[in-house]
Amino acid sequence: MKKRVPAVDGWLNIDPAHPRLIGTKCSACGSIFFPREAVRCRNPRCGSPNLEATELSARGTLWSYTGAEYQPPEPYVPRTNPFQPFAIAAVELAAEKMVVLGQVDGVGVKDLKIGMEMELTLDTLLEDDETETITWKWKPVSGGSHS
Amino acid sequence: MVDQVAILGVGMHPWGKWGKNFVEYGVKAAEDALKDAGVAWTDIQYVAGGDTIRNGYPGYVAGATFAQALGWNGAQISSSYGACASGTQAIEAARVRILAGLCDVALVVGSDTTPKGFLAPNKGTRGDDPDWLRFRVLGATNTTYFGLYARRRMSLYGATSEDFAQVKVKNARHGLTNVNARYRKEVNAEEVLSSAMVADPLRLLDICATSDGGAAMVLCSMEFARRFTTNPVTIAGISAVTPTYPSTVIEMPNFSTDSAAAVAMPARPFRDSIAYAAYEQAGIAPEEVNVAEVYDLSTALELDWYENIGLCPTGDAVKLLRDGDTTIGGRVPVNPSGGLACFGEAVPAQAIAQVCELTWQLRGQAGARQVEGAKVGITANQGLFGHGSSVIVKR
């Protein structure tokens, strides 16, 4: 069994039963940050150094989306040869009142519609003989129908 | 309202893919600007360079690089980087110097030599650099963000791919006779709509290329300008603002927006606040604008700017386009130069080139692309990592 590691250390919980993005929350003002902010709360009227890890909501609504039809340049590493286009989603999280990007799992742009409910999933970003690097993706809750 | 400075001379090296050293473009643009102003290089007291990050060390110290190439004259210098807003940072450095009374006349120069294809991060592994990580983890290029905005506009305001194509058609027509433009060819909507899909819903001809090019200007105090002209084009306002927390629209190169969970959204989203600050400084209202040069990195983004700079209410950009208001001959022509659609982006030169175009327009020297009677112009642009850029000129 290969060793599983997150795409970026500390950014996500890669437990398949509980996939979550991990941000930080300011203990003083409640501001939430993703990617994690560890030094100083970026609310300019707060600035507290007390930031604690917090898991973000695993569901949100699709704010917008686009597709990568051409292979992005390095440091992107293609998973397939030839390159397979993929969709990128911007998902709005209600509780956090923020929008988080992610590649789309399983479906393409044709299956997406702004406002649809999306959920966080895990997928392989990179792989070598010993290690599987895990990233997060967004996936339509409905499976991507036009409903 | 703040005091004004005069734009005494402007110059450009034509945009293209010339494959030469960026310094050559900057020197040519500077020579033209000096000639246009009627000022000798040896009389320039301050040089403000816009940096390029893709041409090694000389690009990081652009002010000194241009000063040395023109022949050391003992001038004070600065070199500015603000991504796509670098040119505005350089203009602002020179303007502030003049307004502070520390010099009378300054030269601003920006130029670039760009690689082919997608703009990408510099080489190396940098796991703590969001710009590196967005390519690595998301495969998110600059066009990804343009695609997100375009799709959002379609969903919210009913813009169509045909509308986006019409922006390209308009700009291609505007730039037809612009000798500094790289692409001088009519484009029809079908060509745009049948070009390759790059970042859905944006196609190849919706997205600007990257180019080589150079732009320069001679700025001076109003008093110094009186020796040369009684009616100079002046800079009435410059905005180089950052966002206000929480910035809730996704911006390059970020993975997310700020959270509005603890602090309410600011009165104006970042892109609206950019021009607003310039208008405030200039004491000019959006209704007074006769001509605008905005950053059409994509066709759809040009429509966003119409609203961001107050040419129309939010959601009405497509109506403005369809009514012909932003075409030369319309109420407020946008990108009479042809915009990035005809130029392609030469990062540190582009914001300066926008002001060069407005200067020609306000002087009535724009030839076939002249906006008749233009007295007030505005530029709008944005550099990644939170750089606002807007310049208001008047005559």
GROMACS .gro file of C-alpha atoms in nm, chain A residues 7-8 11 29-35 41-45 62-77 86 88-90 92 95-103 109-110 114 125-126 135-136, chain B residues 118-121 123-124 127 131-133 135-141 143-153 155-156 196-202 204 245 248-250 254-263:
model
  104
    7ALA     CA    1  -0.132   1.780  -0.185
    8VAL     CA    2  -0.030   2.053   0.055
   11TRP     CA    3  -0.462   2.190   0.389
   29CYS     CA    4  -1.304   3.766   1.578
   30GLY     CA    5  -1.416   3.441   1.416
   31SER     CA    6  -1.267   3.512   1.073
   32ILE     CA    7  -1.200   3.198   0.873
   33PHE     CA    8  -0.907   3.146   0.637
   34PHE     CA    9  -0.835   2.898   0.365
   35PRO     CA   10  -0.559   2.830   0.285
   41CYS     CA   11  -0.563   3.721   1.162
   42ARG     CA   12  -0.604   3.913   0.834
   43ASN     CA   13  -0.908   4.102   0.954
   44PRO     CA   14  -0.730   4.442   0.965
   45ARG     CA   15  -0.923   4.547   1.277
   62LEU     CA   16  -2.153   2.640  -0.747
   63TRP     CA   17  -2.060   3.011  -0.781
   64SER     CA   18  -1.904   2.966  -1.123
   65TYR     CA   19  -1.704   2.719  -1.327
   66THR     CA   20  -1.473   2.693  -1.624
   67GLY     CA   21  -1.273   2.436  -1.813
   68ALA     CA   22  -0.906   2.375  -1.883
   69GLU     CA   23  -0.912   2.261  -2.245
   70TYR     CA   24  -0.534   2.283  -2.289
   71GLN     CA   25  -0.267   2.135  -2.066
   72PRO     CA   26  -0.161   2.397  -1.810
   73PRO     CA   27   0.213   2.473  -1.800
   74GLU     CA   28   0.451   2.351  -1.528
   75PRO     CA   29   0.441   2.309  -1.236
   76TYR     CA   30   0.112   2.141  -1.331
   77VAL     CA   31   0.170   1.769  -1.378
   86PHE     CA   32  -1.102   1.905  -1.685
   88ILE     CA   33  -1.263   2.387  -1.236
   89ALA     CA   34  -1.532   2.494  -0.993
   90ALA     CA   35  -1.565   2.793  -0.762
   92GLU     CA   36  -1.952   2.914  -0.227
   95ALA     CA   37  -2.135   2.910   0.676
   96GLU     CA   38  -1.788   3.036   0.589
   97LYS     CA   39  -1.922   3.298   0.343
   98MET     CA   40  -1.633   3.232   0.109
   99VAL     CA   41  -1.566   3.082  -0.232
  100VAL     CA   42  -1.313   2.800  -0.271
  101LEU     CA   43  -1.171   2.667  -0.598
  102GLY     CA   44  -1.115   2.307  -0.686
  103GLN     CA   45  -1.099   2.079  -0.986
  109VAL     CA   46  -1.834   2.172  -1.787
  110LYS     CA   47  -2.139   2.048  -1.980
  114ILE     CA   48  -2.432   2.776  -1.146
  125LEU     CA   49  -0.306   1.450  -0.780
  126LEU     CA   50   0.028   1.273  -0.829
  135THR     CA   51  -0.599   1.653  -0.351
  136TRP     CA   52  -0.955   1.781  -0.307
  265PHE     CA   53   0.025   3.065  -2.104
  266LEU     CA   54   0.200   3.291  -1.857
  267ALA     CA   55   0.348   3.055  -1.598
  268PRO     CA   56   0.535   3.088  -1.269
  270LYS     CA   57   1.093   2.776  -1.243
  271GLY     CA   58   1.163   2.601  -0.916
  274GLY     CA   59   0.528   2.501  -0.189
  278ASP     CA   60   0.100   3.140  -0.758
  279TRP     CA   61   0.307   2.821  -0.789
  280LEU     CA   62   0.052   2.613  -0.598
  282PHE     CA   63  -0.075   2.573  -1.118
  283ARG     CA   64   0.043   2.263  -0.933
  284VAL     CA   65  -0.269   2.173  -0.738
  285LEU     CA   66  -0.552   2.319  -0.947
  286GLY     CA   67  -0.398   2.351  -1.293
  287ALA     CA   68  -0.544   2.701  -1.277
  288THR     CA   69  -0.396   2.932  -1.539
  290THR     CA   70  -0.752   3.207  -1.819
  291THR     CA   71  -0.920   2.993  -1.552
  292TYR     CA   72  -1.010   3.305  -1.357
  293PHE     CA   73  -1.126   3.486  -1.674
  294GLY     CA   74  -1.347   3.187  -1.753
  295LEU     CA   75  -1.504   3.194  -1.405
  296TYR     CA   76  -1.595   3.563  -1.441
  297ALA     CA   77  -1.731   3.512  -1.793
  298ARG     CA   78  -1.953   3.219  -1.693
  299ARG     CA   79  -2.078   3.413  -1.392
  300ARG     CA   80  -2.174   3.709  -1.615
  302SER     CA   81  -2.555   3.325  -1.561
  303LEU     CA   82  -2.632   3.649  -1.376
  343ALA     CA   83  -1.060   2.676  -3.013
  344MET     CA   84  -1.215   2.657  -2.667
  345VAL     CA   85  -0.951   2.747  -2.406
  346ALA     CA   86  -1.127   2.821  -2.077
  347ASP     CA   87  -1.496   2.753  -2.123
  348PRO     CA   88  -1.684   2.970  -2.215
  349LEU     CA   89  -1.384   3.162  -2.349
  351LEU     CA   90  -0.884   3.152  -2.820
  392TYR     CA   91  -1.105   4.306   0.372
  395THR     CA   92  -1.518   3.840  -0.164
  396VAL     CA   93  -1.461   3.799  -0.538
  397ILE     CA   94  -1.213   3.527  -0.634
  401ASN     CA   95  -0.588   3.278  -0.495
  402PHE     CA   96  -0.748   2.947  -0.399
  403SER     CA   97  -1.034   3.122  -0.226
  404THR     CA   98  -1.190   3.454  -0.142
  405ASP     CA   99  -1.172   3.612   0.199
  406SER     CA  100  -1.447   3.501   0.432
  407ALA     CA  101  -1.728   3.744   0.511
  408ALA     CA  102  -1.832   3.535   0.811
  409ALA     CA  103  -1.698   3.774   1.073
  410VAL     CA  104  -1.671   4.106   0.885
   0.00000   0.00000   0.00000
